[in-house]
PDB file of C-alpha atoms and ligand atoms in Angstrom:
ATOM      1  CA  UNK H   1     130.943  54.639 122.572  1.00  0.00           C
ATOM      2  CA  UNK H   2     134.169  52.205 121.796  1.00  0.00           C
ATOM      3  CA  UNK H   3     137.454  53.181 123.554  1.00  0.00           C
ATOM      4  CA  UNK H   4     140.355  52.319 122.316  1.00  0.00           C
ATOM      5  CA  UNK H   5     143.468  53.291 125.394  1.00  0.00           C
ATOM      6  CA  UNK H   6     146.524  54.817 124.070  1.00  0.00           C
ATOM      7  CA  UNK H   7     148.426  54.270 126.474  1.00  0.00           C
ATOM      8  CA  UNK H   8     150.849  50.936 125.583  1.00  0.00           C
ATOM      9  CA  UNK H   9     153.136  53.772 123.463  1.00  0.00           C
ATOM     10  CA  UNK H  10     157.120  53.187 122.590  1.00  0.00           C
ATOM     11  CA  UNK H  11     156.656  56.593 123.320  1.00  0.00           C
ATOM     12  CA  UNK H  12     156.362  55.984 126.579  1.00  0.00           C
ATOM     13  CA  UNK H  13     159.440  55.947 128.854  1.00  0.00           C
ATOM     14  CA  UNK H  14     159.008  53.239 131.025  1.00  0.00           C
ATOM     15  CA  UNK H  15     156.942  50.607 127.749  1.00  0.00           C
ATOM     16  CA  UNK H  16     159.909  52.561 125.529  1.00  0.00           C
ATOM     17  CA  UNK H  17     162.549  50.545 126.698  1.00  0.00           C
ATOM     18  CA  UNK H  18     160.404  47.697 128.717  1.00  0.00           C
ATOM     19  CA  UNK H  19     159.054  46.773 124.292  1.00  0.00           C
ATOM     20  CA  UNK H  20     163.019  47.270 123.213  1.00  0.00           C
ATOM     21  CA  UNK H  21     164.480  44.614 126.111  1.00  0.00           C
ATOM     22  CA  UNK H  22     161.708  42.282 125.675  1.00  0.00           C
ATOM     23  CA  UNK H  23     160.622  42.967 129.042  1.00  0.00           C
ATOM     24  CA  UNK H  24     157.419  41.884 129.221  1.00  0.00           C
ATOM     25  CA  UNK H  25     155.751  43.044 132.979  1.00  0.00           C
ATOM     26  CA  UNK H  26     155.721  46.458 132.285  1.00  0.00           C
ATOM     27  CA  UNK H  27     153.540  45.519 129.188  1.00  0.00           C
ATOM     28  CA  UNK H  28     151.161  42.858 131.282  1.00  0.00           C
ATOM     29  CA  UNK H  29     150.722  46.214 133.715  1.00  0.00           C
ATOM     30  CA  UNK H  30     149.546  48.122 131.836  1.00  0.00           C
ATOM     31  CA  UNK H  31     147.493  46.438 128.981  1.00  0.00           C
ATOM     32  CA  UNK H  32     145.943  44.746 132.609  1.00  0.00           C
ATOM     33  CA  UNK H  33     145.676  47.722 134.433  1.00  0.00           C
ATOM     34  CA  UNK H  34     143.296  49.363 130.994  1.00  0.00           C
ATOM     35  CA  UNK H  35     141.985  46.347 131.523  1.00  0.00           C
ATOM     36  CA  UNK H  36     140.786  47.496 134.289  1.00  0.00           C
ATOM     37  CA  UNK H  37     140.061  51.156 133.652  1.00  0.00           C
ATOM     38  CA  UNK H  38     136.996  49.937 131.083  1.00  0.00           C
ATOM     39  CA  UNK H  39     138.950  50.377 127.739  1.00  0.00           C
ATOM     40  CA  UNK H  40     137.350  48.409 125.312  1.00  0.00           C
ATOM     41  CA  UNK H  41     140.796  47.695 122.853  1.00  0.00           C
ATOM     42  CA  UNK H  42     143.622  47.641 123.272  1.00  0.00           C
ATOM     43  CA  UNK H  43     146.289  50.242 121.157  1.00  0.00           C
ATOM     44  CA  UNK H  44     149.586  47.921 120.578  1.00  0.00           C
ATOM     45  CA  UNK H  45     151.869  51.286 119.690  1.00  0.00           C
ATOM     46  CA  UNK H  46     155.507  50.091 118.940  1.00  0.00           C
ATOM     47  CA  UNK H  47     155.654  52.654 116.743  1.00  0.00           C
ATOM     48  CA  UNK H  48     157.105  52.857 112.859  1.00  0.00           C
ATOM     49  CA  UNK H  49     159.266  49.817 113.362  1.00  0.00           C
ATOM     50  CA  UNK H  50     161.411  49.524 110.675  1.00  0.00           C
ATOM     51  CA  UNK H  51     163.895  47.272 112.249  1.00  0.00           C
ATOM     52  CA  UNK H  52     162.215  44.115 113.731  1.00  0.00           C
ATOM     53  CA  UNK H  53     159.337  45.089 113.916  1.00  0.00           C
ATOM     54  CA  UNK H  54     157.714  41.854 112.427  1.00  0.00           C
ATOM     55  CA  UNK H  55     159.016  40.003 115.813  1.00  0.00           C
ATOM     56  CA  UNK H  56     158.918  42.773 118.398  1.00  0.00           C
ATOM     57  CA  UNK H  57     154.672  43.255 117.345  1.00  0.00           C
ATOM     58  CA  UNK H  58     154.472  39.223 117.550  1.00  0.00           C
ATOM     59  CA  UNK H  59     156.056  39.663 120.973  1.00  0.00           C
ATOM     60  CA  UNK H  60     154.104  42.243 122.586  1.00  0.00           C
ATOM     61  CA  UNK H  61     150.456  40.122 120.808  1.00  0.00           C
ATOM     62  CA  UNK H  62     151.915  37.078 121.726  1.00  0.00           C
ATOM     63  CA  UNK H  63     152.049  39.422 126.068  1.00  0.00           C
ATOM     64  CA  UNK H  64     149.427  40.762 126.022  1.00  0.00           C
ATOM     65  CA  UNK H  65     146.730  38.008 124.929  1.00  0.00           C
ATOM     66  CA  UNK H  66     148.166  36.480 127.715  1.00  0.00           C
ATOM     67  CA  UNK H  67     147.033  38.887 130.231  1.00  0.00           C
ATOM     68  CA  UNK H  68     143.319  40.522 128.993  1.00  0.00           C
ATOM     69  CA  UNK H  69     140.663  38.529 126.742  1.00  0.00           C
ATOM     70  CA  UNK H  70     139.845  42.429 124.650  1.00  0.00           C
ATOM     71  CA  UNK H  71     139.932  43.308 121.077  1.00  0.00           C
ATOM     72  CA  UNK H  72     143.609  44.583 119.812  1.00  0.00           C
ATOM     73  CA  UNK H  73     144.699  47.195 117.887  1.00  0.00           C
ATOM     74  CA  UNK H  74     147.970  47.002 116.168  1.00  0.00           C
ATOM     75  CA  UNK H  75     148.847  50.259 115.670  1.00  0.00           C
ATOM     76  CA  UNK H  76     152.265  50.675 113.232  1.00  0.00           C
ATOM     77  CA  UNK H  77     152.704  52.167 109.565  1.00  0.00           C
ATOM     78  CA  UNK H  78     155.850  48.923 109.104  1.00  0.00           C
ATOM     79  CA  UNK H  79     153.317  46.240 107.146  1.00  0.00           C
ATOM     80  CA  UNK H  80     155.307  43.333 108.201  1.00  0.00           C
ATOM     81  CA  UNK H  81     155.153  43.984 111.809  1.00  0.00           C
ATOM     82  CA  UNK H  82     151.380  44.464 111.139  1.00  0.00           C
ATOM     83  CA  UNK H  83     151.286  40.596 109.513  1.00  0.00           C
ATOM     84  CA  UNK H  84     153.707  39.327 111.477  1.00  0.00           C
ATOM     85  CA  UNK H  85     151.100  40.350 114.754  1.00  0.00           C
ATOM     86  CA  UNK H  86     147.596  39.203 112.714  1.00  0.00           C
ATOM     87  CA  UNK H  87     149.363  35.439 112.417  1.00  0.00           C
ATOM     88  CA  UNK H  88     150.125  35.009 115.893  1.00  0.00           C
ATOM     89  CA  UNK H  89     146.387  36.678 117.097  1.00  0.00           C
ATOM     90  CA  UNK H  90     143.657  34.731 118.810  1.00  0.00           C
ATOM     91  CA  UNK H  91     140.444  36.229 118.469  1.00  0.00           C
ATOM     92  CA  UNK H  92     139.154  39.542 117.285  1.00  0.00           C
ATOM     93  CA  UNK H  93     141.156  42.310 115.561  1.00  0.00           C
ATOM     94  CA  UNK H  94     141.859  46.541 115.016  1.00  0.00           C
ATOM     95  CA  UNK H  95     144.506  46.795 112.201  1.00  0.00           C
ATOM     96  CA  UNK H  96     145.356  50.312 112.774  1.00  0.00           C
ATOM     97  CA  UNK H  97     145.902  51.838 110.700  1.00  0.00           C
ATOM     98  CA  UNK H  98     145.394  52.053 106.254  1.00  0.00           C
ATOM     99  CA  UNK H  99     146.648  55.165 104.993  1.00  0.00           C
ATOM    100  CA  UNK H 100     145.570  56.217 101.325  1.00  0.00           C
ATOM    101  CA  UNK H 101     149.508  56.491 100.136  1.00  0.00           C
ATOM    102  CA  UNK H 102     149.761  53.884  97.776  1.00  0.00           C
ATOM    103  CA  UNK H 103     152.892  52.695  98.191  1.00  0.00           C
ATOM    104  CA  UNK H 104     150.614  51.228 101.165  1.00  0.00           C
ATOM    105  CA  UNK H 105     146.635  50.493 100.624  1.00  0.00           C
ATOM    106  CA  UNK H 106     146.709  47.353  98.125  1.00  0.00           C
ATOM    107  CA  UNK H 107     149.455  45.217 100.929  1.00  0.00           C
ATOM    108  CA  UNK H 108     146.247  46.716 104.178  1.00  0.00           C
ATOM    109  CA  UNK H 109     143.866  46.063 102.631  1.00  0.00           C
ATOM    110  CA  UNK H 110     145.205  42.845 101.402  1.00  0.00           C
ATOM    111  CA  UNK H 111     146.038  41.832 105.126  1.00  0.00           C
ATOM    112  CA  UNK H 112     142.441  42.741 106.571  1.00  0.00           C
ATOM    113  CA  UNK H 113     140.977  41.333 104.086  1.00  0.00           C
ATOM    114  CA  UNK H 114     143.243  37.784 103.954  1.00  0.00           C
ATOM    115  CA  UNK H 115     143.308  38.139 108.701  1.00  0.00           C
ATOM    116  CA  UNK H 116     138.804  38.813 108.630  1.00  0.00           C
ATOM    117  CA  UNK H 117     140.251  42.089 110.760  1.00  0.00           C
ATOM    118  CA  UNK H 118     138.186  45.507 110.895  1.00  0.00           C
ATOM    119  CA  UNK H 119     140.167  48.125 109.487  1.00  0.00           C
ATOM    120  CA  UNK H 120     141.283  51.812 110.711  1.00  0.00           C
ATOM    121  CA  UNK H 121     141.226  54.393 107.135  1.00  0.00           C
ATOM    122  CA  UNK H 122     143.211  56.857 107.955  1.00  0.00           C
ATOM    123  CA  UNK H 123     142.780  59.538 105.851  1.00  0.00           C
ATOM    124  CA  UNK H 124     146.488  59.760 104.795  1.00  0.00           C
ATOM    125  CA  UNK H 125     147.274  59.998 101.292  1.00  0.00           C
ATOM    126  CA  UNK H 126     150.557  60.578  98.684  1.00  0.00           C
ATOM    127  CA  UNK H 127     149.363  63.981  99.883  1.00  0.00           C
ATOM    128  CA  UNK H 128     149.923  63.516 103.214  1.00  0.00           C
ATOM    129  CA  UNK H 129     147.485  65.429 105.581  1.00  0.00           C
ATOM    130  CA  UNK H 130     144.110  65.759 104.095  1.00  0.00           C
ATOM    131  CA  UNK H 131     143.797  69.519 104.091  1.00  0.00           C
ATOM    132  CA  UNK H 132     139.727  71.056 105.150  1.00  0.00           C
ATOM    133  CA  UNK H 133     136.452  68.833 104.777  1.00  0.00           C
ATOM    134  CA  UNK H 134     136.890  68.410 101.302  1.00  0.00           C
ATOM    135  CA  UNK H 135     139.553  66.241 100.354  1.00  0.00           C
ATOM    136  CA  UNK H 136     137.800  64.397 103.842  1.00  0.00           C
ATOM    137  CA  UNK H 137     135.033  63.077 101.664  1.00  0.00           C
ATOM    138  CA  UNK H 138     136.883  63.050  98.904  1.00  0.00           C
ATOM    139  CA  UNK H 139     139.854  60.345 100.661  1.00  0.00           C
ATOM    140  CA  UNK H 140     136.491  58.252 102.282  1.00  0.00           C
ATOM    141  CA  UNK H 141     134.957  58.245  98.857  1.00  0.00           C
ATOM    142  CA  UNK H 142     138.464  56.505  97.337  1.00  0.00           C
ATOM    143  CA  UNK H 143     139.313  54.422 100.659  1.00  0.00           C
ATOM    144  CA  UNK H 144     135.872  52.805 100.669  1.00  0.00           C
ATOM    145  CA  UNK H 145     136.212  52.161  97.018  1.00  0.00           C
ATOM    146  CA  UNK H 146     138.797  50.458  96.842  1.00  0.00           C
ATOM    147  CA  UNK H 147     139.002  48.717 100.559  1.00  0.00           C
ATOM    148  CA  UNK H 148     134.915  47.129  98.714  1.00  0.00           C
ATOM    149  CA  UNK H 149     136.715  46.480  96.353  1.00  0.00           C
ATOM    150  CA  UNK H 150     139.392  43.922  98.144  1.00  0.00           C
ATOM    151  CA  UNK H 151     136.755  42.055  99.797  1.00  0.00           C
ATOM    152  CA  UNK H 152     136.181  44.389 102.397  1.00  0.00           C
ATOM    153  CA  UNK H 153     132.233  45.684 103.823  1.00  0.00           C
ATOM    154  CA  UNK H 154     131.923  48.782 105.534  1.00  0.00           C
ATOM    155  CA  UNK H 155     131.052  47.559 108.259  1.00  0.00           C
ATOM    156  CA  UNK H 156     134.574  46.389 108.591  1.00  0.00           C
ATOM    157  CA  UNK H 157     135.998  50.315 108.633  1.00  0.00           C
ATOM    158  CA  UNK H 158     136.186  52.999 110.666  1.00  0.00           C
ATOM    159  CA  UNK H 159     137.590  56.508 109.832  1.00  0.00           C
ATOM    160  CA  UNK H 160     139.989  57.882 110.863  1.00  0.00           C
ATOM    161  CA  UNK H 161     140.345  62.455 109.656  1.00  0.00           C
ATOM    162  CA  UNK H 162     143.023  62.585 111.814  1.00  0.00           C
ATOM    163  CA  UNK H 163     142.576  64.990 114.834  1.00  0.00           C
ATOM    164  CA  UNK H 164     145.768  67.764 114.510  1.00  0.00           C
ATOM    165  CA  UNK H 165     146.483  70.044 118.260  1.00  0.00           C
ATOM    166  CA  UNK H 166     144.709  73.028 118.397  1.00  0.00           C
ATOM    167  CA  UNK H 167     147.723  74.375 118.675  1.00  0.00           C
ATOM    168  CA  UNK H 168     148.489  74.070 115.849  1.00  0.00           C
ATOM    169  CA  UNK H 169     145.478  75.176 113.094  1.00  0.00           C
ATOM    170  CA  UNK H 170     141.949  76.102 114.571  1.00  0.00           C
ATOM    171  CA  UNK H 171     140.353  74.985 111.235  1.00  0.00           C
ATOM    172  CA  UNK H 172     141.762  71.613 110.847  1.00  0.00           C
ATOM    173  CA  UNK H 173     139.611  70.992 114.092  1.00  0.00           C
ATOM    174  CA  UNK H 174     136.739  72.723 112.849  1.00  0.00           C
ATOM    175  CA  UNK H 175     137.495  70.026 110.652  1.00  0.00           C
ATOM    176  CA  UNK H 176     137.382  66.709 111.300  1.00  0.00           C
ATOM    177  CA  UNK H 177     133.936  68.048 113.524  1.00  0.00           C
ATOM    178  CA  UNK H 178     132.134  69.015 110.131  1.00  0.00           C
ATOM    179  CA  UNK H 179     133.470  65.500 109.075  1.00  0.00           C
ATOM    180  CA  UNK H 180     131.606  63.469 110.947  1.00  0.00           C
ATOM    181  CA  UNK H 181     127.937  65.807 110.311  1.00  0.00           C
ATOM    182  CA  UNK H 182     129.042  64.146 106.373  1.00  0.00           C
ATOM    183  CA  UNK H 183     130.382  60.216 107.219  1.00  0.00           C
ATOM    184  CA  UNK H 184     126.828  58.688 106.928  1.00  0.00           C
ATOM    185  CA  UNK H 185     126.265  60.110 104.243  1.00  0.00           C
ATOM    186  CA  UNK H 186     129.214  59.315 102.134  1.00  0.00           C
ATOM    187  CA  UNK H 187     130.580  55.582 103.447  1.00  0.00           C
ATOM    188  CA  UNK H 188     126.482  54.496 104.775  1.00  0.00           C
ATOM    189  CA  UNK H 189     127.847  51.548 107.226  1.00  0.00           C
ATOM    190  CA  UNK H 190     131.118  53.120 108.378  1.00  0.00           C
ATOM    191  CA  UNK H 191     132.337  53.471 111.667  1.00  0.00           C
ATOM    192  CA  UNK H 192     134.247  56.482 112.530  1.00  0.00           C
ATOM    193  CA  UNK H 193     137.463  57.119 115.706  1.00  0.00           C
ATOM    194  CA  UNK H 194     139.817  59.133 115.865  1.00  0.00           C
ATOM    195  CA  UNK H 195     143.345  60.214 117.768  1.00  0.00           C
ATOM    196  CA  UNK H 196     142.031  62.734 119.779  1.00  0.00           C
ATOM    197  CA  UNK H 197     144.971  63.381 122.351  1.00  0.00           C
ATOM    198  CA  UNK H 198     147.029  64.171 119.102  1.00  0.00           C
ATOM    199  CA  UNK H 199     143.901  67.151 119.679  1.00  0.00           C
ATOM    200  CA  UNK H 200     145.876  68.619 122.829  1.00  0.00           C
ATOM    201  CA  UNK H 201     150.313  67.877 121.604  1.00  0.00           C
ATOM    202  CA  UNK H 202     151.987  70.809 123.476  1.00  0.00           C
ATOM    203  CA  UNK H 203     149.497  71.921 125.080  1.00  0.00           C
ATOM    204  CA  UNK H 204     150.398  72.346 129.305  1.00  0.00           C
ATOM    205  CA  UNK H 205     150.147  68.345 130.262  1.00  0.00           C
ATOM    206  CA  UNK H 206     147.697  69.496 133.210  1.00  0.00           C
ATOM    207  CA  UNK H 207     145.496  71.070 130.310  1.00  0.00           C
ATOM    208  CA  UNK H 208     145.333  68.898 127.871  1.00  0.00           C
ATOM    209  CA  UNK H 209     142.409  66.683 130.125  1.00  0.00           C
ATOM    210  CA  UNK H 210     139.997  69.150 129.618  1.00  0.00           C
ATOM    211  CA  UNK H 211     140.792  70.076 125.646  1.00  0.00           C
ATOM    212  CA  UNK H 212     140.938  65.743 125.105  1.00  0.00           C
ATOM    213  CA  UNK H 213     136.708  65.375 126.314  1.00  0.00           C
ATOM    214  CA  UNK H 214     135.334  68.514 125.370  1.00  0.00           C
ATOM    215  CA  UNK H 215     136.785  67.508 121.591  1.00  0.00           C
ATOM    216  CA  UNK H 216     135.226  63.855 122.200  1.00  0.00           C
ATOM    217  CA  UNK H 217     131.558  65.010 122.835  1.00  0.00           C
ATOM    218  CA  UNK H 218     131.713  67.985 120.690  1.00  0.00           C
ATOM    219  CA  UNK H 219     132.536  64.439 117.474  1.00  0.00           C
ATOM    220  CA  UNK H 220     129.184  63.013 120.529  1.00  0.00           C
ATOM    221  CA  UNK H 221     127.423  65.274 118.984  1.00  0.00           C
ATOM    222  CA  UNK H 222     128.109  63.489 114.863  1.00  0.00           C
ATOM    223  CA  UNK H 223     127.659  60.027 116.261  1.00  0.00           C
ATOM    224  CA  UNK H 224     131.107  59.416 116.900  1.00  0.00           C
ATOM    225  CA  UNK H 225     131.769  55.519 117.525  1.00  0.00           C
ATOM    226  CA  UNK H 226     135.067  55.109 118.627  1.00  0.00           C
ATOM    227  CA  UNK H 227     138.012  56.915 120.407  1.00  0.00           C
ATOM    228  CA  UNK H 228     141.403  56.791 121.014  1.00  0.00           C
ATOM    229  CA  UNK H 229     141.916  57.760 125.082  1.00  0.00           C
ATOM    230  CA  UNK H 230     143.767  57.924 127.600  1.00  0.00           C
ATOM    231  CA  UNK H 231     142.851  55.087 129.675  1.00  0.00           C
ATOM    232  CA  UNK H 232     143.258  56.589 132.708  1.00  0.00           C
ATOM    233  CA  UNK H 233     141.428  60.050 132.921  1.00  0.00           C
ATOM    234  CA  UNK H 234     138.757  58.897 134.583  1.00  0.00           C
ATOM    235  CA  UNK H 235     135.997  61.905 133.976  1.00  0.00           C
ATOM    236  CA  UNK H 236     137.112  60.419 129.501  1.00  0.00           C
ATOM    237  CA  UNK H 237     136.007  57.962 130.247  1.00  0.00           C
ATOM    238  CA  UNK H 238     132.927  58.673 132.724  1.00  0.00           C
ATOM    239  CA  UNK H 239     131.906  61.609 130.632  1.00  0.00           C
ATOM    240  CA  UNK H 240     132.123  58.402 127.196  1.00  0.00           C
ATOM    241  CA  UNK H 241     129.766  55.765 129.394  1.00  0.00           C
ATOM    242  CA  UNK H 242     126.766  58.875 129.487  1.00  0.00           C
ATOM    243  CA  UNK H 243     127.728  59.314 133.238  1.00  0.00           C
ATOM    244  CA  UNK H 244     127.787  63.024 132.896  1.00  0.00           C
ATOM    245  CA  UNK H 245     125.153  64.915 131.215  1.00  0.00           C
ATOM    246  CA  UNK H 246     125.728  68.128 132.165  1.00  0.00           C
ATOM    247  CA  UNK H 247     128.698  68.551 129.976  1.00  0.00           C
ATOM    248  CA  UNK H 248     127.182  67.536 127.618  1.00  0.00           C
ATOM    249  CA  UNK H 249     124.568  69.198 128.004  1.00  0.00           C
ATOM    250  CA  UNK H 250     126.397  71.903 128.238  1.00  0.00           C
ATOM    251  CA  UNK H 251     128.651  71.740 125.246  1.00  0.00           C
ATOM    252  CA  UNK H 252     125.359  69.891 122.524  1.00  0.00           C
ATOM    253  CA  UNK H 253     123.553  73.322 123.833  1.00  0.00           C
ATOM    254  CA  UNK H 254     126.412  75.870 122.923  1.00  0.00           C
ATOM    255  CA  UNK H 255     127.327  73.668 119.896  1.00  0.00           C
ATOM    256  CA  UNK H 256     123.145  75.358 118.863  1.00  0.00           C
ATOM    257  CA  UNK H 257     124.271  78.859 119.486  1.00  0.00           C
ATOM    258  CA  UNK H 258     123.936  79.437 123.486  1.00  0.00           C
ATOM    259  CA  UNK H 259     125.583  81.314 125.073  1.00  0.00           C
ATOM    260  CA  UNK H 260     126.263  80.728 128.463  1.00  0.00           C
ATOM    261  CA  UNK H 261     127.484  83.462 131.801  1.00  0.00           C
ATOM    262  CA  UNK H 262     130.790  81.927 131.554  1.00  0.00           C
ATOM    263  CA  UNK H 263     131.221  83.472 134.911  1.00  0.00           C
ATOM    264  CA  UNK H 264     127.693  82.432 136.729  1.00  0.00           C
ATOM    265  CA  UNK H 265     128.989  77.910 136.249  1.00  0.00           C
ATOM    266  CA  UNK H 266     130.509  76.056 138.690  1.00  0.00           C
ATOM    267  CA  UNK H 267     134.384  75.367 138.522  1.00  0.00           C
ATOM    268  CA  UNK H 268     134.065  72.381 136.656  1.00  0.00           C
ATOM    269  CA  UNK H 269     131.163  74.230 134.199  1.00  0.00           C
ATOM    270  CA  UNK H 270     133.040  76.518 133.500  1.00  0.00           C
ATOM    271  CA  UNK H 271     136.603  75.077 132.109  1.00  0.00           C
ATOM    272  CA  UNK H 272     133.914  73.237 129.905  1.00  0.00           C
ATOM    273  CA  UNK H 273     132.496  76.140 128.096  1.00  0.00           C
ATOM    274  CA  UNK H 274     135.437  77.712 127.995  1.00  0.00           C
ATOM    275  CA  UNK H 275     137.881  75.199 125.680  1.00  0.00           C
ATOM    276  CA  UNK H 276     134.065  74.578 123.869  1.00  0.00           C
ATOM    277  CA  UNK H 277     134.532  78.099 122.993  1.00  0.00           C
ATOM    278  CA  UNK H 278     138.696  77.451 121.736  1.00  0.00           C
ATOM    279  CA  UNK H 279     137.767  74.204 120.136  1.00  0.00           C
ATOM    280  CA  UNK H 280     134.529  75.888 117.048  1.00  0.00           C
ATOM    281  CA  UNK H 281     137.281  79.057 116.651  1.00  0.00           C
ATOM    282  CA  UNK H 282     134.788  81.714 118.725  1.00  0.00           C
ATOM    283  CA  UNK H 283     137.657  82.958 120.994  1.00  0.00           C
ATOM    284  CA  UNK H 284     141.321  82.351 119.848  1.00  0.00           C
ATOM    285  CA  UNK H 285     143.173  79.435 121.705  1.00  0.00           C
ATOM    286  CA  UNK H 286     146.069  80.485 124.734  1.00  0.00           C
ATOM    287  CA  UNK H 287     148.223  78.112 127.048  1.00  0.00           C
ATOM    288  CA  UNK H 288     145.738  80.430 129.569  1.00  0.00           C
ATOM    289  CA  UNK H 289     142.776  79.688 127.343  1.00  0.00           C
ATOM    290  CA  UNK H 290     140.446  78.757 131.155  1.00  0.00           C
ATOM    291  CA  UNK H 291     141.347  81.859 132.961  1.00  0.00           C
ATOM    292  CA  UNK H 292     140.353  83.974 130.227  1.00  0.00           C
TER     293      UNK H 292
HETATM  294  N1  LIG D   1     144.963  57.880 114.749  1.00  0.00           N
HETATM  295  C1  LIG D   1     144.839  56.557 114.480  1.00  0.00           C
HETATM  296  N2  LIG D   1     146.406  56.020 115.998  1.00  0.00           N
HETATM  297  C2  LIG D   1     146.733  56.965 116.298  1.00  0.00           C
HETATM  298  C3  LIG D   1     146.034  57.450 116.186  1.00  0.00           C
HETATM  299  C4  LIG D   1     145.595  58.925 115.704  1.00  0.00           C
HETATM  300  N3  LIG D   1     147.962  56.113 117.490  1.00  0.00           N
HETATM  301  C5  LIG D   1     148.659  56.549 118.164  1.00  0.00           C
HETATM  302  C6  LIG D   1     148.387  58.507 118.556  1.00  0.00           C
HETATM  303  N4  LIG D   1     146.876  59.250 117.403  1.00  0.00           N
HETATM  304  C7  LIG D   1     146.775  58.433 119.644  1.00  0.00           C
HETATM  305  N5  LIG D   1     148.103  57.717 120.745  1.00  0.00           N
HETATM  306  C8  LIG D   1     148.300  58.409 121.291  1.00  0.00           C
HETATM  307  C9  LIG D   1     149.433  57.788 122.150  1.00  0.00           C
HETATM  308  C10 LIG D   1     149.885  58.607 123.503  1.00  0.00           C
HETATM  309  C11 LIG D   1     149.615  59.518 123.033  1.00  0.00           C
HETATM  310  C12 LIG D   1     149.136  60.244 122.295  1.00  0.00           C
HETATM  311  C13 LIG D   1     148.913  59.898 121.647  1.00  0.00           C
HETATM  312  C14 LIG D   1     150.631  61.268 124.287  1.00  0.00           C
HETATM  313  N6  LIG D   1     151.162  60.430 124.911  1.00  0.00           N
HETATM  314  C15 LIG D   1     151.671  61.864 126.090  1.00  0.00           C
HETATM  315  C16 LIG D   1     152.710  62.217 125.362  1.00  0.00           C
HETATM  316  O1  LIG D   1     153.743  61.986 124.305  1.00  0.00           O
HETATM  317  O2  LIG D   1     153.106  63.371 126.052  1.00  0.00           O
HETATM  318  C17 LIG D   1     152.014  60.629 127.273  1.00  0.00           C
HETATM  319  C18 LIG D   1     153.392  59.305 127.204  1.00  0.00           C
HETATM  320  C19 LIG D   1     153.161  58.294 127.612  1.00  0.00           C
HETATM  321  O3  LIG D   1     154.509  58.695 128.740  1.00  0.00           O
HETATM  322  O4  LIG D   1     152.084  57.792 127.708  1.00  0.00           O
HETATM  323  O5  LIG D   1     150.050  62.254 124.179  1.00  0.00           O
HETATM  324  O6  LIG D   1     144.977  59.821 115.586  1.00  0.00           O
HETATM  325  N7  LIG D   1     144.091  55.640 113.736  1.00  0.00           N
END
């Protein structure tokens, strides 16, 4: 699995001000720490950055590429900022992201072509969030067709089906898993990615990691290529690196219909088993799902 570190973002209470003040120290430190934690790409999330986004993105790219050799993922909806970052980038790069919205897709694809970049195809359209697995499939076909027409081969496209919080709708959680089973057929050669922490948005902080890790394992079963993750969740990193086959086996067997006796499992395994049941929609999500 290719891991994209989510931690360098403008929502952060320390990094937000550092970005606005062009204070390089905390930004460099975060890029170094994510690199040491073992991520493969550093996501540079400057948000919508409507004012001065171009100058900001160029500054972040320069700041970060001075301290890490990792591939960079430029995360903004502002395509002027995207182009400014691409213009100063000296190594491989991922455009995060290009959506299907008619106001964005042509320019986004043009940038990917011009700068020979990889790109995340975000399945967000003029109508907003896809409603189910069928809309995700339709949007993927559209996106890949347009990208190919613009000269971008499938190998450079990473499709993101858009994970959404379990606290909002379990059917959307299931739709992304189902989508993963179809992607290889719909778009051969395309890669995949997903923002894992989205799934636990709104859940109590101490419990978010269980949802993030378990969802990753479920998507891994159908070949998830990469994920945007919390670089400092050590257990998640270990699972992604194949160092916890015991947990992966438990979750995958449950997806195949096995029903382990959860009360007889050790606490850690029981947590994964309970979380799997919630993410499969077999038991209701509540903020105390681990206790049930
Ligand atoms: N798909 C793609 N790109 C994405 C997302 C996606 N980029 C943004 C987001 N989703 C992934 N990045 C984050 C970054 C931070 C958090 C979640 C997802 C997060 N942060 C904590 C919080 O808000 O509580 C802590 C913030 C902090 O202090 O660092 O949850 O889906 N293509």
